[in-house]
Every structure is written in structure tokens, then in C-alpha cells.
PDB file of C-alpha atoms in Angstrom:
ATOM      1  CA  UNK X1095       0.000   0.000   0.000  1.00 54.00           C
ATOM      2  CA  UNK X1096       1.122   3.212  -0.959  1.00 53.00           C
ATOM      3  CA  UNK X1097       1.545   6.315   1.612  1.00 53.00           C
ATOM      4  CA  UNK X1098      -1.247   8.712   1.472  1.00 53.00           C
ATOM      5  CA  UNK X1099      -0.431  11.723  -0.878  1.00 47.00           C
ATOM      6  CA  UNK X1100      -0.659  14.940   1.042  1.00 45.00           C
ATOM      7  CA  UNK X1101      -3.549  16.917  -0.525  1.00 45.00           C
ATOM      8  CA  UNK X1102      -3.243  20.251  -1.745  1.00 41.00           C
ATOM      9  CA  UNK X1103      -5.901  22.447  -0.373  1.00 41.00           C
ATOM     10  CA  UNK X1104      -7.942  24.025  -3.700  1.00 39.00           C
ATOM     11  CA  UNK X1105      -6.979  27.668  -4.226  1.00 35.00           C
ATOM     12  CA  UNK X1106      -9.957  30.090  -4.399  1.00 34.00           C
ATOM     13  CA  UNK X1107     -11.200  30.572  -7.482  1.00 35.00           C
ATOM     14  CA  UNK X1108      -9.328  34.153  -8.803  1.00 35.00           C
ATOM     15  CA  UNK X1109     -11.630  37.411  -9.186  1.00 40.00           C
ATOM     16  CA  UNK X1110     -13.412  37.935 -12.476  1.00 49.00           C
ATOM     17  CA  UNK X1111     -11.787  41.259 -13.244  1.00 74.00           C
ATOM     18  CA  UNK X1112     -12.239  44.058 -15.329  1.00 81.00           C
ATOM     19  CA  UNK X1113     -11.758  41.745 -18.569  1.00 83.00           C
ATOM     20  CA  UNK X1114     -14.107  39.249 -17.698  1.00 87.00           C
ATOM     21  CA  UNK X1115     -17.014  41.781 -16.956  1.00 88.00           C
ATOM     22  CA  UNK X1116     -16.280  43.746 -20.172  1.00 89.00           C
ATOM     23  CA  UNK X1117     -16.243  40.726 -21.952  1.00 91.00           C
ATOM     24  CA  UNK X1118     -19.714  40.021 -20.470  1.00 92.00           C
ATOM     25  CA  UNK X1119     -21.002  43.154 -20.971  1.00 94.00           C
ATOM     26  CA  UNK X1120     -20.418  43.623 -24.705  1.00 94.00           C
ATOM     27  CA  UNK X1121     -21.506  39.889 -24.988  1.00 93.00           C
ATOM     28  CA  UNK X1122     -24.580  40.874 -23.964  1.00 94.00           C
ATOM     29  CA  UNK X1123     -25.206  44.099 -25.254  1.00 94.00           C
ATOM     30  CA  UNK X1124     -24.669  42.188 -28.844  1.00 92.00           C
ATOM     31  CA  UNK X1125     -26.834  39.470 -28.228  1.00 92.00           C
ATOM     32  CA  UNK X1126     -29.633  42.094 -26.810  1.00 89.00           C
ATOM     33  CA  UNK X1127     -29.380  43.977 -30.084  1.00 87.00           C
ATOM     34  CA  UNK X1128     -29.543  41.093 -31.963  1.00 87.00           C
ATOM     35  CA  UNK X1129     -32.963  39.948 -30.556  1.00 85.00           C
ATOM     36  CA  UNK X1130     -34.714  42.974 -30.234  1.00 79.00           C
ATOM     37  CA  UNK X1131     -33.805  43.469 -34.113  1.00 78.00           C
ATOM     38  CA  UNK X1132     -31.572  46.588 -33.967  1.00 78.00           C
ATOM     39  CA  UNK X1133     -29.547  47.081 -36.907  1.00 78.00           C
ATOM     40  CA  UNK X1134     -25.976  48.351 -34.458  1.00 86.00           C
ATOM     41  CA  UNK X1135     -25.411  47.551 -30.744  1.00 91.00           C
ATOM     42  CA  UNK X1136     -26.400  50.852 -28.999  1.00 91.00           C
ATOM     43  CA  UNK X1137     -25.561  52.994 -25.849  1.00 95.00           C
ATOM     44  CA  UNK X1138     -28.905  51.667 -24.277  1.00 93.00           C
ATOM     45  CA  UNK X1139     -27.830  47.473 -24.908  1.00 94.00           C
ATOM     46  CA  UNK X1140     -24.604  48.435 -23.375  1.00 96.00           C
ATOM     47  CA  UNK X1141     -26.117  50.745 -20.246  1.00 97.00           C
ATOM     48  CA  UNK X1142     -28.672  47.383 -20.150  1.00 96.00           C
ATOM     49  CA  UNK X1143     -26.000  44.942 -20.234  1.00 96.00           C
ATOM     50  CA  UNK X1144     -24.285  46.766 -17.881  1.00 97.00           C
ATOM     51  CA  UNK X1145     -26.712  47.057 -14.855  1.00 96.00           C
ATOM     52  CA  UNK X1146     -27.363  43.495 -15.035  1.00 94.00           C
ATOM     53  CA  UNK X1147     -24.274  42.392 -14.649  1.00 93.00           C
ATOM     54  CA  UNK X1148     -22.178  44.651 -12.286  1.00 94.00           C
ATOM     55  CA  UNK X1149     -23.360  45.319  -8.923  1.00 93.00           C
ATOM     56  CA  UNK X1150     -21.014  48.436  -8.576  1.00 92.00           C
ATOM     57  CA  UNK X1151     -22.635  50.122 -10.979  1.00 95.00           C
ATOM     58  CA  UNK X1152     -26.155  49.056 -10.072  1.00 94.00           C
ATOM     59  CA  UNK X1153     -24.502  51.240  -6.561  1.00 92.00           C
ATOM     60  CA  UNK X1154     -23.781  54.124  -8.046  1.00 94.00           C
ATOM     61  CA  UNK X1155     -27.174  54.502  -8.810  1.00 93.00           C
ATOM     62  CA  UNK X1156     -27.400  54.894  -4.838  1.00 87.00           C
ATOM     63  CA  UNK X1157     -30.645  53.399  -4.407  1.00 89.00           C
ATOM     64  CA  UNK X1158     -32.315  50.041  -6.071  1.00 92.00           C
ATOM     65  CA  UNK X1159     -35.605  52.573  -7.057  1.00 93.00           C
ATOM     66  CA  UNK X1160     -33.390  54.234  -9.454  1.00 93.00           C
ATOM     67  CA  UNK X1161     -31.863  50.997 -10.627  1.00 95.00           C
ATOM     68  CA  UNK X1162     -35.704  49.347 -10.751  1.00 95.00           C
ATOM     69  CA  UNK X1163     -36.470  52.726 -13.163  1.00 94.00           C
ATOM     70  CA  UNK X1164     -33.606  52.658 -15.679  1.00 94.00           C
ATOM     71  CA  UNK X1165     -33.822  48.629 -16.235  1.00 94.00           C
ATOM     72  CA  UNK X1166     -38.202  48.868 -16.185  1.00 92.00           C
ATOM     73  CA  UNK X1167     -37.057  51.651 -19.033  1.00 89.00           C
ATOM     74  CA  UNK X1168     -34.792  49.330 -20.649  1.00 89.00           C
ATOM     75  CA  UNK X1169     -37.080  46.076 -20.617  1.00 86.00           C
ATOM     76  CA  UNK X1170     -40.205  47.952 -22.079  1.00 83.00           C
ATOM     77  CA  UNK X1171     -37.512  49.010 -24.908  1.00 75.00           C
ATOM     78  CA  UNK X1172     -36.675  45.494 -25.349  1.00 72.00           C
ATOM     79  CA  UNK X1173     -40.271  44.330 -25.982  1.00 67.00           C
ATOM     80  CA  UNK X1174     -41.348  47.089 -27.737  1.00 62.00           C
ATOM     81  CA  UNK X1175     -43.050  49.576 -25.740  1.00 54.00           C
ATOM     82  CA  UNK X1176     -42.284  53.131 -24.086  1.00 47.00           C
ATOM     83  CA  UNK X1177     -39.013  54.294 -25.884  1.00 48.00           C
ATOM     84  CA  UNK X1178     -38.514  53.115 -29.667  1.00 52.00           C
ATOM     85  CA  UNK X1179     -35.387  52.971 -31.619  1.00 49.00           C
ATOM     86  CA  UNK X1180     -35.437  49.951 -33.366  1.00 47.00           C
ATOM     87  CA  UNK X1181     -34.584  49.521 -36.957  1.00 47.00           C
ATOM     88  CA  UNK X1182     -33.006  53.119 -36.731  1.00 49.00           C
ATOM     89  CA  UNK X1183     -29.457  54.099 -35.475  1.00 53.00           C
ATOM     90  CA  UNK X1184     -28.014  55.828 -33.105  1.00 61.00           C
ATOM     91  CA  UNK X1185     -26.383  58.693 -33.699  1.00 61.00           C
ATOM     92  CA  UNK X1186     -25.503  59.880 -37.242  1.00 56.00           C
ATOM     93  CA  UNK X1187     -23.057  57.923 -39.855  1.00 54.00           C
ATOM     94  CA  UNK X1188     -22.649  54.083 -40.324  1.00 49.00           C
ATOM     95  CA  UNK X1189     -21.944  51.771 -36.949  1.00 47.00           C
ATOM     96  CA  UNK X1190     -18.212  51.895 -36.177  1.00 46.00           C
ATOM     97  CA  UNK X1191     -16.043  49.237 -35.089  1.00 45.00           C
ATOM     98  CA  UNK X1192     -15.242  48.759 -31.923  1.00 46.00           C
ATOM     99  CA  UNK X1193     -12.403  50.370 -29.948  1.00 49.00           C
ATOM    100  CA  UNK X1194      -9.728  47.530 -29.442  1.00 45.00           C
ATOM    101  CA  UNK X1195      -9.309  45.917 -26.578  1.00 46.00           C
ATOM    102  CA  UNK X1196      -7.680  42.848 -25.136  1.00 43.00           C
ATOM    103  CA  UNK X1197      -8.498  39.028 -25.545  1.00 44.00           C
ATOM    104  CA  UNK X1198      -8.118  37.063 -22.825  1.00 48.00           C
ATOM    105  CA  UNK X1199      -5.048  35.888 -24.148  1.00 49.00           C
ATOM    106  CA  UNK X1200      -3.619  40.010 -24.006  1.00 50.00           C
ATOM    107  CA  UNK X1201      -4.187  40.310 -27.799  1.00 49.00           C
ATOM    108  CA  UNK X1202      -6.293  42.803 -28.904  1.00 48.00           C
ATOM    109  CA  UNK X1203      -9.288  42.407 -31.299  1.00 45.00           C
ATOM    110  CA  UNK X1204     -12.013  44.677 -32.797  1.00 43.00           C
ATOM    111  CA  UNK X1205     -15.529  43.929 -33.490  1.00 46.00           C
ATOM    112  CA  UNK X1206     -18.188  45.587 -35.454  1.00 46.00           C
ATOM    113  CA  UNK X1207     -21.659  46.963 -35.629  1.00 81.00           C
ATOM    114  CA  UNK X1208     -21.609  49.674 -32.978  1.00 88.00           C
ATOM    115  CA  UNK X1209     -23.388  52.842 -32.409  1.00 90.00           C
ATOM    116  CA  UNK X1210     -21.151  56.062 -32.948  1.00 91.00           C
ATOM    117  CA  UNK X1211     -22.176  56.992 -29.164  1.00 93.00           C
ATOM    118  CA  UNK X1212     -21.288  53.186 -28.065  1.00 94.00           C
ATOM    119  CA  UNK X1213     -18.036  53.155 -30.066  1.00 92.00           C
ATOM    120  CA  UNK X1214     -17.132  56.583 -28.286  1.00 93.00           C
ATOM    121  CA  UNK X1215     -18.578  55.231 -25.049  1.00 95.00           C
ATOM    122  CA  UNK X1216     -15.848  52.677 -24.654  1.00 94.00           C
ATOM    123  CA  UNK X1217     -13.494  54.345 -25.555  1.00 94.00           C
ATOM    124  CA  UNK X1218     -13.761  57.270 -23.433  1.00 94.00           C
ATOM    125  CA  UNK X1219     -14.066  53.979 -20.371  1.00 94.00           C
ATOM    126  CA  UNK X1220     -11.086  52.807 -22.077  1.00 93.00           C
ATOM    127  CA  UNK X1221      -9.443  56.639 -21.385  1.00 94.00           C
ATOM    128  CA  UNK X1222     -10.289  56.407 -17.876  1.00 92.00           C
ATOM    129  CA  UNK X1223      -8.979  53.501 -17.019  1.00 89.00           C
ATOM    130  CA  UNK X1224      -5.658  53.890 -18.599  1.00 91.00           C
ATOM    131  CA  UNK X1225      -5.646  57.689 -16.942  1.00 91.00           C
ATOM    132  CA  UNK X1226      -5.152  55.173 -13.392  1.00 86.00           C
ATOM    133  CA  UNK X1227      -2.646  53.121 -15.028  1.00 88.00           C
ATOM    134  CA  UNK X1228      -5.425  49.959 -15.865  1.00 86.00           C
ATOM    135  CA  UNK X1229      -5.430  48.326 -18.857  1.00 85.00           C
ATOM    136  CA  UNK X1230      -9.249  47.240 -18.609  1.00 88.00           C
ATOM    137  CA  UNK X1231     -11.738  49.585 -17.856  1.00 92.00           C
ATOM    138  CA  UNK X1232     -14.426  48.763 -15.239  1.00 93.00           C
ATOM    139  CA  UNK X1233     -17.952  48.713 -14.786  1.00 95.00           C
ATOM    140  CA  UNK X1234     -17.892  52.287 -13.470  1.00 96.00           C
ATOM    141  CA  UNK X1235     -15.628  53.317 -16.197  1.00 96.00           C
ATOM    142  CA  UNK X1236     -17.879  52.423 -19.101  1.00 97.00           C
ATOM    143  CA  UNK X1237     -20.771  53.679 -17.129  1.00 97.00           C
ATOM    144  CA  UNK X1238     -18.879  57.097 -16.457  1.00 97.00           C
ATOM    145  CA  UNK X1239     -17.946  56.658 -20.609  1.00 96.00           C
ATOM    146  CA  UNK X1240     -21.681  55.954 -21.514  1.00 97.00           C
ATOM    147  CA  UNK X1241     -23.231  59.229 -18.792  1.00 97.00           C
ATOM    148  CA  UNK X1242     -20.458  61.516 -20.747  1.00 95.00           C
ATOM    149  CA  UNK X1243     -23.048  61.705 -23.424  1.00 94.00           C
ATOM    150  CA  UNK X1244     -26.825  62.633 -22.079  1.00 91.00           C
ATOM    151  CA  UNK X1245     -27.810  62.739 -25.623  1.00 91.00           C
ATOM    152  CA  UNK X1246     -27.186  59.255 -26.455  1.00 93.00           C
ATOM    153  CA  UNK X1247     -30.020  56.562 -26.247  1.00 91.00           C
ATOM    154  CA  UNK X1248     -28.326  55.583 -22.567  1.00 95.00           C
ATOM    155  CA  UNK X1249     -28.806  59.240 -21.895  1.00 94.00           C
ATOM    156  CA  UNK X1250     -32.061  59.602 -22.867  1.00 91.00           C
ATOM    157  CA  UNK X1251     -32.853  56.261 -20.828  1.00 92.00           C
ATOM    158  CA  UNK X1252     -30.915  58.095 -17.514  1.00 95.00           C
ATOM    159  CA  UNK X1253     -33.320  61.203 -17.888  1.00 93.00           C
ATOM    160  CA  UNK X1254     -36.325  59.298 -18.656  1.00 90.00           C
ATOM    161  CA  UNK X1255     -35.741  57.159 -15.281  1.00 93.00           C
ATOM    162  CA  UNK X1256     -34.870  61.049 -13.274  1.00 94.00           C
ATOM    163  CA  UNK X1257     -31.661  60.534 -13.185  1.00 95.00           C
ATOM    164  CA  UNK X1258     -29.064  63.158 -14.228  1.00 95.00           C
ATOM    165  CA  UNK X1259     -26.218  61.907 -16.596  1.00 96.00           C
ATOM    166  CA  UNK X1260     -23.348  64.489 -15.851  1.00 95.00           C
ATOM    167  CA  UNK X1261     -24.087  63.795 -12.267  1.00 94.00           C
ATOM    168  CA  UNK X1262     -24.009  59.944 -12.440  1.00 95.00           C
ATOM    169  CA  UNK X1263     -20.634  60.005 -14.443  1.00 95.00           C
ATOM    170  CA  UNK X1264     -19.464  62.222 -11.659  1.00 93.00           C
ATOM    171  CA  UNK X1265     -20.097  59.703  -9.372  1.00 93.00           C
ATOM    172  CA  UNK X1266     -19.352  56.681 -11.098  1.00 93.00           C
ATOM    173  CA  UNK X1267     -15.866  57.912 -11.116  1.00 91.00           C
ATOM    174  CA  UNK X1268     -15.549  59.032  -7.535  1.00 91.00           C
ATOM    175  CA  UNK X1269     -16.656  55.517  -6.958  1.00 91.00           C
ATOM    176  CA  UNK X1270     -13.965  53.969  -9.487  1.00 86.00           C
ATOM    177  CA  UNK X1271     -11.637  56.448  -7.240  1.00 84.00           C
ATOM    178  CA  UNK X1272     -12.392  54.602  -4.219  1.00 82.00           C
ATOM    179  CA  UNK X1273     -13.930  57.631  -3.322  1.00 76.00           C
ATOM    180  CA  UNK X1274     -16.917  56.968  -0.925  1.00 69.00           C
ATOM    181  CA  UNK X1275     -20.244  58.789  -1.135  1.00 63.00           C
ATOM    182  CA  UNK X1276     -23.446  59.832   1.313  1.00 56.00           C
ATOM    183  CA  UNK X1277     -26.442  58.385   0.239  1.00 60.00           C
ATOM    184  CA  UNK X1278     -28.763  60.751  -1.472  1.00 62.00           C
ATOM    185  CA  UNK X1279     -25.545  62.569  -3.508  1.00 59.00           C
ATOM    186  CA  UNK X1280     -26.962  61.346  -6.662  1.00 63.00           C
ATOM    187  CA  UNK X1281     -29.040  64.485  -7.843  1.00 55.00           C
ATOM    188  CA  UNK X1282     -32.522  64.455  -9.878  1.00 53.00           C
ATOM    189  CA  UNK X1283     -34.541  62.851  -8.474  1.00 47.00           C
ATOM    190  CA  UNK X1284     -37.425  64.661  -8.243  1.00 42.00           C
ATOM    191  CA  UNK X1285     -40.781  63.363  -8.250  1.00 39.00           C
ATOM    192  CA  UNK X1286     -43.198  64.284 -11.664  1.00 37.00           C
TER     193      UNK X1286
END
């Protein structure tokens, strides 16, 4: 009979990261666009894709009652009520690729069929993250990139739901700062 082998204790699994989320994110965001029958992947699929899938940026919403507004704005897009866009574009000019970023594997790889406003979107997230020396940009980031332009589709969503663009990219990158935040900071929202 042989000794007993020592066993190794299992290491914990390692943190998605920033590259794993964005990867799920624009997943997403392409498959939503796909079967709601938009012709480009838009800011709203993104800001969508986005809220679902990262809970720090369902926080800096600071307060599930905003969160519950944006995504019942986004769903009723999605099956065809309340805001319509499909079968149009967003934004002027033919869908750009998408900014590069990295594989999983560190190369870096472009897609197409985006939005002007999406396109722009990540790469502004992309900006931000390298301005703190990242090379992936995170949740916040692209949320910060996609509130930079309130006259966007994920804009128009943001203002539909009360909720103030500039002022949630503001905080979305405090937040990516590590900067914490009172409750209540998150202006407009004001009852109609």
C-alpha cells in the first residue's frame, strides 16, 4: 500500500476582473441587439448589459428605485413599448467598429456593428482607465464613458428614469476612485 499523498488544499477561485465583466457586458449588449432586431449595438444594450451584470454600478445609482427605473425603461424598450429605436441608429453615420481591446489571451481584437455613441462610449471607459494606469476599464468606467453623453439613447434612458447623466458620471468615477459617497448625492430625483 502506498503512503497517502498529502492533498493540496484548492486555491480560491481568482476574481473575475475588469476583462471578464467587459467581456460580459459587450456579450450581452450584442446578443440584446440582436434579438430585439436593432440594426448596431447601442448605448442603451450596453447601459442594459451593464446594470445586469455589475453590482457596482447598479450602486452608483445609490438606491435600487433608481436601478428598478432605468432597467423597467430598458425592458419595455426590449419588448417594444415606451421608448422606440429599433430599426433606426443611433447617432448619425454608419456603426463603427469597436475600440480595441484585449483578448483574454492580451491580444487585442475589434468587433463591429456599434453605435457612434457606443463606439465613443468605450473608448472614453477605455481613457479612464488607462488615466489610473489599468489596462481594462471597469464597470464604473464604461458607465462614467456611456453618462459623458446625455444625448445618447443611454442618456435619454438616464433622464427618462430622473436621473441626471453628468451627475451619475461624476459619481461613477468618484466611486472607481475609491472615493466613498453619502447616500442621497446622486441628484434628480425629483418626483413628476
Amino acid at each position: 500500500m502506498h503512503p497517502p499523498v498529502p492533498s493540496r488544499p484548492t486555491p480560491p477561485p481568482a476574481p473575475a476582473g475588469h476583462a471578464l465583466l467587459l467581456a460580459t457586458v459587450l456579450g450581452a449588449a450584442r446578443r440584446r441587439a440582436l434579438r430585439d432586431g436593432d440594426r448596431q449595438v447601442d448605448t442603451a444594450h450596453l447601459l442594459h448589459a451593464l446594470v445586469e451584470s455589475d453590482p457596482e454600478t447598479r450602486a452608483a445609482f445609490d438606491g435600487e428605485q433608481r436601478v428598478a427605473r432605468v432597467l423597467g425603461y430598458l425592458v419595455q424598450r426590449s419588448i417594444g413599448y415606451g421608448l422606440r429605436w429599433q430599426r433606426s441608429g443611433e447617432g448619425g453615420g454608419a456603426p463603427l467598429p469597436l475600440p480595441a481591446v484585449r483578448a483574454g489571451d492580451g491580444t487585442r481584437r475589434r468587433t463591429s456593428r456599434w453605435s457612434p455613441a457606443a463606439a465613443a462610449a468605450l473608448e472614453e471607459a477605455l481613457r479612464r482607465a488607462a488615466a489610473r494606469g489599468e489596462e481594462q476599464p471597469s464597470g464604473l468606467d464604461l458607465l462614467a464613458g456611456l453618462a459623458a453623453d446625455p444625448g445618447s439613447r443611454a442618456g435619454e434612458v438616464l433622464r427618462h428614469a430622473r436621473i441626471d447623466p453628468p451627475a451619475l458620471g461624476a459619481r461613477a468615477m468618484a466611486l472607481a476612485a475609491g472615493e466613498g459617497l453619502p447616500p442621497g448625492s446622486l441628484p434628480g430625483d425629483a418626483e413628476r
